[in-house]
PDB file of C-alpha atoms and ligand atoms in Angstrom:
ATOM      1  CA  UNK L   1     -31.488  41.150  27.525  1.00  0.00           C
ATOM      2  CA  UNK L   2     -29.919  38.279  25.527  1.00  0.00           C
ATOM      3  CA  UNK L   3     -26.131  38.386  25.884  1.00  0.00           C
ATOM      4  CA  UNK L   4     -24.959  34.829  25.228  1.00  0.00           C
ATOM      5  CA  UNK L   5     -25.004  33.626  21.625  1.00  0.00           C
ATOM      6  CA  UNK L   6     -26.597  30.231  20.929  1.00  0.00           C
ATOM      7  CA  UNK L   7     -26.518  28.881  17.390  1.00  0.00           C
ATOM      8  CA  UNK L   8     -28.175  25.619  16.322  1.00  0.00           C
ATOM      9  CA  UNK L   9     -26.750  23.818  13.284  1.00  0.00           C
ATOM     10  CA  UNK L  10     -29.566  21.900  11.598  1.00  0.00           C
ATOM     11  CA  UNK L  11     -29.383  19.434   8.736  1.00  0.00           C
ATOM     12  CA  UNK L  12     -29.381  15.755   7.827  1.00  0.00           C
ATOM     13  CA  UNK L  13     -26.612  13.278   8.727  1.00  0.00           C
ATOM     14  CA  UNK L  14     -23.538  14.083   6.645  1.00  0.00           C
ATOM     15  CA  UNK L  15     -24.674  17.588   5.651  1.00  0.00           C
ATOM     16  CA  UNK L  16     -21.518  19.030   7.192  1.00  0.00           C
ATOM     17  CA  UNK L  17     -22.915  20.283  10.508  1.00  0.00           C
ATOM     18  CA  UNK L  18     -19.914  19.103  12.506  1.00  0.00           C
ATOM     19  CA  UNK L  19     -17.392  20.445   9.991  1.00  0.00           C
ATOM     20  CA  UNK L  20     -19.045  23.864   9.990  1.00  0.00           C
ATOM     21  CA  UNK L  21     -19.861  23.973  13.718  1.00  0.00           C
ATOM     22  CA  UNK L  22     -16.188  23.484  14.604  1.00  0.00           C
ATOM     23  CA  UNK L  23     -15.085  26.281  12.253  1.00  0.00           C
ATOM     24  CA  UNK L  24     -17.819  28.617  13.484  1.00  0.00           C
ATOM     25  CA  UNK L  25     -17.134  27.974  17.160  1.00  0.00           C
ATOM     26  CA  UNK L  26     -13.461  28.725  16.583  1.00  0.00           C
ATOM     27  CA  UNK L  27     -14.241  31.888  14.603  1.00  0.00           C
ATOM     28  CA  UNK L  28     -16.652  33.206  17.254  1.00  0.00           C
ATOM     29  CA  UNK L  29     -14.751  31.999  20.322  1.00  0.00           C
ATOM     30  CA  UNK L  30     -17.675  29.830  21.392  1.00  0.00           C
ATOM     31  CA  UNK L  31     -17.871  26.228  22.569  1.00  0.00           C
ATOM     32  CA  UNK L  32     -18.838  23.523  20.054  1.00  0.00           C
ATOM     33  CA  UNK L  33     -21.399  21.252  21.698  1.00  0.00           C
ATOM     34  CA  UNK L  34     -22.042  18.116  19.635  1.00  0.00           C
ATOM     35  CA  UNK L  35     -24.342  15.522  21.180  1.00  0.00           C
ATOM     36  CA  UNK L  36     -22.889  12.859  18.841  1.00  0.00           C
ATOM     37  CA  UNK L  37     -19.359  13.685  20.074  1.00  0.00           C
ATOM     38  CA  UNK L  38     -20.524  13.678  23.719  1.00  0.00           C
ATOM     39  CA  UNK L  39     -22.071  10.227  23.281  1.00  0.00           C
ATOM     40  CA  UNK L  40     -18.927   8.954  21.526  1.00  0.00           C
ATOM     41  CA  UNK L  41     -16.726  10.312  24.372  1.00  0.00           C
ATOM     42  CA  UNK L  42     -18.907   8.430  26.852  1.00  0.00           C
ATOM     43  CA  UNK L  43     -18.562   5.330  24.707  1.00  0.00           C
ATOM     44  CA  UNK L  44     -14.750   5.537  24.731  1.00  0.00           C
ATOM     45  CA  UNK L  45     -14.785   6.092  28.509  1.00  0.00           C
ATOM     46  CA  UNK L  46     -17.165   3.129  28.905  1.00  0.00           C
ATOM     47  CA  UNK L  47     -19.655   5.064  31.038  1.00  0.00           C
ATOM     48  CA  UNK L  48     -23.213   3.822  31.621  1.00  0.00           C
ATOM     49  CA  UNK L  49     -24.439   6.647  29.369  1.00  0.00           C
ATOM     50  CA  UNK L  50     -22.032   5.560  26.641  1.00  0.00           C
ATOM     51  CA  UNK L  51     -23.183   1.934  26.834  1.00  0.00           C
ATOM     52  CA  UNK L  52     -26.812   3.002  26.641  1.00  0.00           C
ATOM     53  CA  UNK L  53     -26.192   5.401  23.736  1.00  0.00           C
ATOM     54  CA  UNK L  54     -24.276   2.775  21.760  1.00  0.00           C
ATOM     55  CA  UNK L  55     -27.311   0.498  21.533  1.00  0.00           C
ATOM     56  CA  UNK L  56     -29.221   3.261  19.739  1.00  0.00           C
ATOM     57  CA  UNK L  57     -26.349   4.747  17.708  1.00  0.00           C
ATOM     58  CA  UNK L  58     -25.295   1.434  16.163  1.00  0.00           C
ATOM     59  CA  UNK L  59     -28.827   0.990  14.813  1.00  0.00           C
ATOM     60  CA  UNK L  60     -29.016   4.583  13.567  1.00  0.00           C
ATOM     61  CA  UNK L  61     -31.783   5.342  16.080  1.00  0.00           C
ATOM     62  CA  UNK L  62     -31.997   8.395  18.329  1.00  0.00           C
ATOM     63  CA  UNK L  63     -30.988   8.146  21.976  1.00  0.00           C
ATOM     64  CA  UNK L  64     -34.086   8.802  24.172  1.00  0.00           C
ATOM     65  CA  UNK L  65     -34.953  12.462  24.712  1.00  0.00           C
ATOM     66  CA  UNK L  66     -34.742  12.469  28.524  1.00  0.00           C
ATOM     67  CA  UNK L  67     -31.190  11.105  28.534  1.00  0.00           C
ATOM     68  CA  UNK L  68     -30.060  13.459  25.760  1.00  0.00           C
ATOM     69  CA  UNK L  69     -31.642  16.547  27.297  1.00  0.00           C
ATOM     70  CA  UNK L  70     -30.062  15.858  30.700  1.00  0.00           C
ATOM     71  CA  UNK L  71     -26.654  15.517  29.059  1.00  0.00           C
ATOM     72  CA  UNK L  72     -27.030  18.822  27.177  1.00  0.00           C
ATOM     73  CA  UNK L  73     -28.333  20.663  30.249  1.00  0.00           C
ATOM     74  CA  UNK L  74     -25.270  19.541  32.170  1.00  0.00           C
ATOM     75  CA  UNK L  75     -22.926  20.567  29.330  1.00  0.00           C
ATOM     76  CA  UNK L  76     -24.477  24.008  28.856  1.00  0.00           C
ATOM     77  CA  UNK L  77     -24.324  24.704  32.585  1.00  0.00           C
ATOM     78  CA  UNK L  78     -20.509  24.593  32.571  1.00  0.00           C
ATOM     79  CA  UNK L  79     -18.612  27.904  32.797  1.00  0.00           C
ATOM     80  CA  UNK L  80     -17.099  27.602  29.301  1.00  0.00           C
ATOM     81  CA  UNK L  81     -20.619  27.996  27.851  1.00  0.00           C
ATOM     82  CA  UNK L  82     -21.163  31.371  29.534  1.00  0.00           C
ATOM     83  CA  UNK L  83     -20.800  33.231  26.208  1.00  0.00           C
ATOM     84  CA  UNK L  84     -23.008  30.730  24.390  1.00  0.00           C
ATOM     85  CA  UNK L  85     -22.416  27.710  22.177  1.00  0.00           C
ATOM     86  CA  UNK L  86     -22.670  26.298  18.688  1.00  0.00           C
ATOM     87  CA  UNK L  87     -25.028  23.332  19.057  1.00  0.00           C
ATOM     88  CA  UNK L  88     -24.524  20.489  16.595  1.00  0.00           C
ATOM     89  CA  UNK L  89     -26.911  17.521  16.439  1.00  0.00           C
ATOM     90  CA  UNK L  90     -29.189  18.994  19.107  1.00  0.00           C
ATOM     91  CA  UNK L  91     -32.119  19.527  19.186  1.00  0.00           C
ATOM     92  CA  UNK L  92     -33.220  16.630  17.029  1.00  0.00           C
ATOM     93  CA  UNK L  93     -36.849  16.144  18.046  1.00  0.00           C
ATOM     94  CA  UNK L  94     -39.676  18.580  18.866  1.00  0.00           C
ATOM     95  CA  UNK L  95     -39.399  17.553  22.554  1.00  0.00           C
ATOM     96  CA  UNK L  96     -35.673  18.411  22.560  1.00  0.00           C
ATOM     97  CA  UNK L  97     -36.387  21.758  20.863  1.00  0.00           C
ATOM     98  CA  UNK L  98     -38.937  22.621  23.547  1.00  0.00           C
ATOM     99  CA  UNK L  99     -36.518  21.549  26.304  1.00  0.00           C
ATOM    100  CA  UNK L 100     -33.788  23.774  24.814  1.00  0.00           C
ATOM    101  CA  UNK L 101     -36.137  26.749  24.578  1.00  0.00           C
ATOM    102  CA  UNK L 102     -37.152  26.269  28.223  1.00  0.00           C
ATOM    103  CA  UNK L 103     -33.566  25.880  29.380  1.00  0.00           C
ATOM    104  CA  UNK L 104     -32.312  28.973  27.556  1.00  0.00           C
ATOM    105  CA  UNK L 105     -35.335  30.978  28.679  1.00  0.00           C
ATOM    106  CA  UNK L 106     -34.543  30.083  32.282  1.00  0.00           C
ATOM    107  CA  UNK L 107     -31.058  31.497  31.616  1.00  0.00           C
ATOM    108  CA  UNK L 108     -32.542  34.683  30.112  1.00  0.00           C
ATOM    109  CA  UNK L 109     -31.462  33.705  26.627  1.00  0.00           C
ATOM    110  CA  UNK L 110     -32.691  32.117  23.390  1.00  0.00           C
ATOM    111  CA  UNK L 111     -31.451  30.526  20.163  1.00  0.00           C
ATOM    112  CA  UNK L 112     -30.315  33.372  17.913  1.00  0.00           C
ATOM    113  CA  UNK L 113     -30.018  31.723  14.524  1.00  0.00           C
ATOM    114  CA  UNK L 114     -30.403  28.261  12.965  1.00  0.00           C
ATOM    115  CA  UNK L 115     -28.307  27.664   9.848  1.00  0.00           C
ATOM    116  CA  UNK L 116     -30.081  24.802   8.070  1.00  0.00           C
ATOM    117  CA  UNK L 117     -27.528  23.050   5.865  1.00  0.00           C
ATOM    118  CA  UNK L 118     -29.414  21.494   2.938  1.00  0.00           C
ATOM    119  CA  UNK L 119     -27.875  18.583   1.018  1.00  0.00           C
ATOM    120  CA  UNK L 120     -29.664  15.975  -1.137  1.00  0.00           C
ATOM    121  CA  UNK L 121     -29.677  12.331   0.005  1.00  0.00           C
ATOM    122  CA  UNK L 122     -27.316  10.916  -2.674  1.00  0.00           C
ATOM    123  CA  UNK L 123     -24.576  13.363  -1.662  1.00  0.00           C
ATOM    124  CA  UNK L 124     -25.111  12.549   2.034  1.00  0.00           C
ATOM    125  CA  UNK L 125     -24.416   8.870   1.415  1.00  0.00           C
ATOM    126  CA  UNK L 126     -21.219   9.677  -0.518  1.00  0.00           C
ATOM    127  CA  UNK L 127     -20.020  12.048   2.205  1.00  0.00           C
ATOM    128  CA  UNK L 128     -20.626   9.608   5.044  1.00  0.00           C
ATOM    129  CA  UNK L 129     -19.162   6.584   3.313  1.00  0.00           C
ATOM    130  CA  UNK L 130     -15.938   8.552   2.642  1.00  0.00           C
ATOM    131  CA  UNK L 131     -15.680  10.155   6.083  1.00  0.00           C
ATOM    132  CA  UNK L 132     -12.561   9.489   8.179  1.00  0.00           C
ATOM    133  CA  UNK L 133     -12.466  10.521  11.856  1.00  0.00           C
ATOM    134  CA  UNK L 134      -9.650  11.153  14.303  1.00  0.00           C
ATOM    135  CA  UNK L 135      -9.913  10.013  17.932  1.00  0.00           C
ATOM    136  CA  UNK L 136     -10.017  13.667  18.971  1.00  0.00           C
ATOM    137  CA  UNK L 137     -13.004  14.374  16.714  1.00  0.00           C
ATOM    138  CA  UNK L 138     -11.374  15.957  13.659  1.00  0.00           C
ATOM    139  CA  UNK L 139     -13.305  15.109  10.516  1.00  0.00           C
ATOM    140  CA  UNK L 140     -11.816  14.320   7.098  1.00  0.00           C
ATOM    141  CA  UNK L 141     -13.148  13.048   3.795  1.00  0.00           C
ATOM    142  CA  UNK L 142     -11.158  10.756   1.538  1.00  0.00           C
ATOM    143  CA  UNK L 143     -11.991  12.953  -1.484  1.00  0.00           C
ATOM    144  CA  UNK L 144     -13.312  16.340  -0.313  1.00  0.00           C
ATOM    145  CA  UNK L 145     -11.173  17.000   2.752  1.00  0.00           C
ATOM    146  CA  UNK L 146      -8.302  14.503   2.715  1.00  0.00           C
ATOM    147  CA  UNK L 147      -5.551  14.369   5.352  1.00  0.00           C
ATOM    148  CA  UNK L 148      -1.991  15.022   4.135  1.00  0.00           C
ATOM    149  CA  UNK L 149      -1.163  11.322   4.634  1.00  0.00           C
ATOM    150  CA  UNK L 150      -3.907   8.765   3.958  1.00  0.00           C
ATOM    151  CA  UNK L 151      -5.610   7.499   7.177  1.00  0.00           C
ATOM    152  CA  UNK L 152      -3.317   9.652   9.401  1.00  0.00           C
ATOM    153  CA  UNK L 153      -4.464  12.670  11.429  1.00  0.00           C
ATOM    154  CA  UNK L 154      -2.714  15.885  10.274  1.00  0.00           C
ATOM    155  CA  UNK L 155      -2.395  17.256  13.800  1.00  0.00           C
ATOM    156  CA  UNK L 156      -1.360  14.383  16.084  1.00  0.00           C
ATOM    157  CA  UNK L 157      -0.347  11.665  13.591  1.00  0.00           C
ATOM    158  CA  UNK L 158      -2.814   9.134  15.009  1.00  0.00           C
ATOM    159  CA  UNK L 159      -4.647   6.538  12.914  1.00  0.00           C
ATOM    160  CA  UNK L 160      -7.986   7.680  11.440  1.00  0.00           C
ATOM    161  CA  UNK L 161     -11.060   5.418  11.554  1.00  0.00           C
ATOM    162  CA  UNK L 162     -14.536   5.087  10.048  1.00  0.00           C
ATOM    163  CA  UNK L 163     -17.559   5.424  12.322  1.00  0.00           C
ATOM    164  CA  UNK L 164     -19.573   2.210  12.872  1.00  0.00           C
ATOM    165  CA  UNK L 165     -22.768   4.069  11.999  1.00  0.00           C
ATOM    166  CA  UNK L 166     -21.355   5.173   8.613  1.00  0.00           C
ATOM    167  CA  UNK L 167     -22.012   1.732   7.094  1.00  0.00           C
ATOM    168  CA  UNK L 168     -24.336   2.151   4.072  1.00  0.00           C
ATOM    169  CA  UNK L 169     -27.362   0.369   5.621  1.00  0.00           C
ATOM    170  CA  UNK L 170     -27.120   2.385   8.868  1.00  0.00           C
ATOM    171  CA  UNK L 171     -26.634   5.635   6.931  1.00  0.00           C
ATOM    172  CA  UNK L 172     -29.858   5.018   4.997  1.00  0.00           C
ATOM    173  CA  UNK L 173     -31.746   4.371   8.228  1.00  0.00           C
ATOM    174  CA  UNK L 174     -30.302   7.531   9.825  1.00  0.00           C
ATOM    175  CA  UNK L 175     -31.649   9.543   6.890  1.00  0.00           C
ATOM    176  CA  UNK L 176     -35.100   7.976   7.377  1.00  0.00           C
ATOM    177  CA  UNK L 177     -34.970   8.783  11.115  1.00  0.00           C
ATOM    178  CA  UNK L 178     -33.905  12.349  10.286  1.00  0.00           C
ATOM    179  CA  UNK L 179     -36.821  12.850   7.875  1.00  0.00           C
ATOM    180  CA  UNK L 180     -39.247  11.401  10.379  1.00  0.00           C
ATOM    181  CA  UNK L 181     -38.101  12.931  13.685  1.00  0.00           C
ATOM    182  CA  UNK L 182     -35.823  15.913  12.976  1.00  0.00           C
ATOM    183  CA  UNK L 183     -37.130  17.460   9.743  1.00  0.00           C
ATOM    184  CA  UNK L 184     -40.225  18.831  11.580  1.00  0.00           C
ATOM    185  CA  UNK L 185     -37.823  21.234  13.321  1.00  0.00           C
ATOM    186  CA  UNK L 186     -37.318  23.075  10.023  1.00  0.00           C
ATOM    187  CA  UNK L 187     -40.881  24.404  10.275  1.00  0.00           C
ATOM    188  CA  UNK L 188     -40.514  24.948  14.037  1.00  0.00           C
ATOM    189  CA  UNK L 189     -37.512  27.255  13.655  1.00  0.00           C
ATOM    190  CA  UNK L 190     -38.834  28.859  10.465  1.00  0.00           C
ATOM    191  CA  UNK L 191     -41.978  29.935  12.348  1.00  0.00           C
ATOM    192  CA  UNK L 192     -39.763  31.582  14.947  1.00  0.00           C
ATOM    193  CA  UNK L 193     -38.075  33.532  12.121  1.00  0.00           C
ATOM    194  CA  UNK L 194     -34.570  32.278  12.964  1.00  0.00           C
ATOM    195  CA  UNK L 195     -34.031  29.608  10.268  1.00  0.00           C
ATOM    196  CA  UNK L 196     -31.598  30.435   7.446  1.00  0.00           C
ATOM    197  CA  UNK L 197     -31.295  27.983   4.552  1.00  0.00           C
ATOM    198  CA  UNK L 198     -27.717  27.278   3.478  1.00  0.00           C
ATOM    199  CA  UNK L 199     -26.755  25.472   0.260  1.00  0.00           C
ATOM    200  CA  UNK L 200     -24.644  22.651   1.712  1.00  0.00           C
ATOM    201  CA  UNK L 201     -23.605  21.297  -1.703  1.00  0.00           C
ATOM    202  CA  UNK L 202     -20.986  24.035  -2.092  1.00  0.00           C
ATOM    203  CA  UNK L 203     -17.358  23.689  -1.010  1.00  0.00           C
ATOM    204  CA  UNK L 204     -16.636  23.651   2.727  1.00  0.00           C
ATOM    205  CA  UNK L 205     -15.262  27.215   2.528  1.00  0.00           C
ATOM    206  CA  UNK L 206     -18.252  28.575   0.576  1.00  0.00           C
ATOM    207  CA  UNK L 207     -20.722  26.962   2.988  1.00  0.00           C
ATOM    208  CA  UNK L 208     -18.799  28.564   5.851  1.00  0.00           C
ATOM    209  CA  UNK L 209     -18.969  32.009   4.229  1.00  0.00           C
ATOM    210  CA  UNK L 210     -22.757  31.709   3.884  1.00  0.00           C
ATOM    211  CA  UNK L 211     -23.114  30.605   7.506  1.00  0.00           C
ATOM    212  CA  UNK L 212     -20.997  33.538   8.716  1.00  0.00           C
ATOM    213  CA  UNK L 213     -23.233  35.955   6.789  1.00  0.00           C
ATOM    214  CA  UNK L 214     -26.332  34.340   8.345  1.00  0.00           C
ATOM    215  CA  UNK L 215     -24.875  34.715  11.839  1.00  0.00           C
ATOM    216  CA  UNK L 216     -23.744  38.320  11.238  1.00  0.00           C
ATOM    217  CA  UNK L 217     -27.166  39.297   9.927  1.00  0.00           C
ATOM    218  CA  UNK L 218     -28.858  37.733  12.963  1.00  0.00           C
ATOM    219  CA  UNK L 219     -26.562  39.400  15.520  1.00  0.00           C
TER     220      UNK L 219
HETATM  221  P1  AP5 H   1     -24.137  12.704  15.140  1.00  0.00           P
HETATM  222  O1  AP5 H   1     -22.727  12.448  15.451  1.00  0.00           O
HETATM  223  O2  AP5 H   1     -24.747  14.004  15.503  1.00  0.00           O
HETATM  224  O3  AP5 H   1     -24.359  12.394  13.602  1.00  0.00           O
HETATM  225  P2  AP5 H   1     -25.282  13.093  12.492  1.00  0.00           P
HETATM  226  O4  AP5 H   1     -26.220  14.136  12.874  1.00  0.00           O
HETATM  227  O5  AP5 H   1     -25.866  11.922  11.826  1.00  0.00           O
HETATM  228  O6  AP5 H   1     -24.306  13.918  11.717  1.00  0.00           O
HETATM  229  P3  AP5 H   1     -22.952  13.482  11.213  1.00  0.00           P
HETATM  230  O7  AP5 H   1     -21.890  13.670  12.260  1.00  0.00           O
HETATM  231  O8  AP5 H   1     -23.023  12.104  10.603  1.00  0.00           O
HETATM  232  O9  AP5 H   1     -22.749  14.468   9.969  1.00  0.00           O
HETATM  233  P4  AP5 H   1     -22.428  16.025   9.929  1.00  0.00           P
HETATM  234  O10 AP5 H   1     -23.609  16.751   9.396  1.00  0.00           O
HETATM  235  O11 AP5 H   1     -21.833  16.503  11.199  1.00  0.00           O
HETATM  236  O12 AP5 H   1     -21.342  15.992   8.764  1.00  0.00           O
HETATM  237  P5  AP5 H   1     -19.741  16.147   8.817  1.00  0.00           P
HETATM  238  O13 AP5 H   1     -19.377  17.550   9.094  1.00  0.00           O
HETATM  239  O14 AP5 H   1     -19.131  15.075   9.644  1.00  0.00           O
HETATM  240  O15 AP5 H   1     -25.069  11.591  15.790  1.00  0.00           O
HETATM  241  C1  AP5 H   1     -24.715  10.231  15.751  1.00  0.00           C
HETATM  242  C2  AP5 H   1     -25.755   9.440  16.527  1.00  0.00           C
HETATM  243  O16 AP5 H   1     -25.752   9.866  17.924  1.00  0.00           O
HETATM  244  C3  AP5 H   1     -27.212   9.592  16.090  1.00  0.00           C
HETATM  245  O17 AP5 H   1     -27.536   8.734  15.010  1.00  0.00           O
HETATM  246  C4  AP5 H   1     -27.956   9.238  17.381  1.00  0.00           C
HETATM  247  O18 AP5 H   1     -27.965   7.864  17.610  1.00  0.00           O
HETATM  248  C5  AP5 H   1     -27.086   9.881  18.443  1.00  0.00           C
HETATM  249  N1  AP5 H   1     -27.479  11.267  18.717  1.00  0.00           N
HETATM  250  C6  AP5 H   1     -26.728  12.380  18.499  1.00  0.00           C
HETATM  251  N2  AP5 H   1     -27.410  13.485  18.859  1.00  0.00           N
HETATM  252  C7  AP5 H   1     -28.607  13.063  19.310  1.00  0.00           C
HETATM  253  C8  AP5 H   1     -29.756  13.737  19.797  1.00  0.00           C
HETATM  254  N3  AP5 H   1     -29.803  15.074  19.900  1.00  0.00           N
HETATM  255  N4  AP5 H   1     -30.826  13.000  20.176  1.00  0.00           N
HETATM  256  C9  AP5 H   1     -30.805  11.657  20.090  1.00  0.00           C
HETATM  257  N5  AP5 H   1     -29.753  10.957  19.616  1.00  0.00           N
HETATM  258  C10 AP5 H   1     -28.663  11.655  19.232  1.00  0.00           C
HETATM  259  O19 AP5 H   1     -19.437  15.879   7.249  1.00  0.00           O
HETATM  260  C11 AP5 H   1     -19.655  14.589   6.672  1.00  0.00           C
HETATM  261  C12 AP5 H   1     -18.511  14.297   5.677  1.00  0.00           C
HETATM  262  O20 AP5 H   1     -18.630  15.184   4.563  1.00  0.00           O
HETATM  263  C13 AP5 H   1     -17.091  14.509   6.246  1.00  0.00           C
HETATM  264  O21 AP5 H   1     -16.249  13.536   5.706  1.00  0.00           O
HETATM  265  C14 AP5 H   1     -16.715  15.923   5.753  1.00  0.00           C
HETATM  266  O22 AP5 H   1     -15.306  16.056   5.580  1.00  0.00           O
HETATM  267  C15 AP5 H   1     -17.442  15.998   4.417  1.00  0.00           C
HETATM  268  N6  AP5 H   1     -17.935  17.339   4.102  1.00  0.00           N
HETATM  269  C16 AP5 H   1     -18.487  18.247   4.957  1.00  0.00           C
HETATM  270  N7  AP5 H   1     -18.863  19.357   4.288  1.00  0.00           N
HETATM  271  C17 AP5 H   1     -18.556  19.133   2.978  1.00  0.00           C
HETATM  272  C18 AP5 H   1     -18.711  19.908   1.786  1.00  0.00           C
HETATM  273  N8  AP5 H   1     -19.262  21.153   1.824  1.00  0.00           N
HETATM  274  N9  AP5 H   1     -18.289  19.373   0.613  1.00  0.00           N
HETATM  275  C19 AP5 H   1     -17.734  18.124   0.575  1.00  0.00           C
HETATM  276  N10 AP5 H   1     -17.565  17.353   1.671  1.00  0.00           N
HETATM  277  C20 AP5 H   1     -17.973  17.852   2.864  1.00  0.00           C
END
């Protein structure tokens, strides 16, 4: 019997996976597990994993599967993931998808639903080039989701920053890497009957409503 709820947010860089995953995790009382955030935390803490990840992230390349899978296995084994998790940015390759299936199966569970947030490339570039981040991971957009005071986090008043990998040339390469290595997962999850296409060009609130419906219908 599957009791824990695992949701995988799928979509290209800048589609809004992180924005929606945070809202969904809060709504459902689940943990938000973002591999990008985990790598960035390791980077800030100057761990060996962080140093390794940085060499790939700065180029817009994927961190090797074995390293990424080990990190996710460790994260999902913690007690706060007992009820499940909203996975954001993982899996990102067929090998990672297989590893996740095997891991959840060994826990007597499975991915329940995969909201696939679809956004065309030109909008992705605009979203990423206008994205402002807080040190604690809150995500803003200069135009679509601005903070109350420019460049200042609404919650803790700290200075916002732009991610190194949001430079236009790196963004374009990340989209190429996505199409090459991650897009095959659309067919993988569709074949399992758990993929739900979401129109990611709508407002943040409308996208969220569609995702909630997808999750409710799958549960
Ligand atoms: P990661 O941090 O996962 O980046 P990503 O997948 O490229 O996704 P993003 O965080 O850029 O975008 P998002 O879809 O979350 O959009 P967001 O909500 O922020 O990964 C970074 C790197 O880490 C990778 O390149 C790789 O090197 C490494 N990595 C991570 N996971 C890995 C893995 N599994 N395997 C190997 N390597 C891995 O929204 C974007 C902007 O748009 C924001 O400003 C937001 O406010 C705005 N916005 C959101 N929704 C809307 C909307 N509906 N309308 C208008 N604006 C919106």
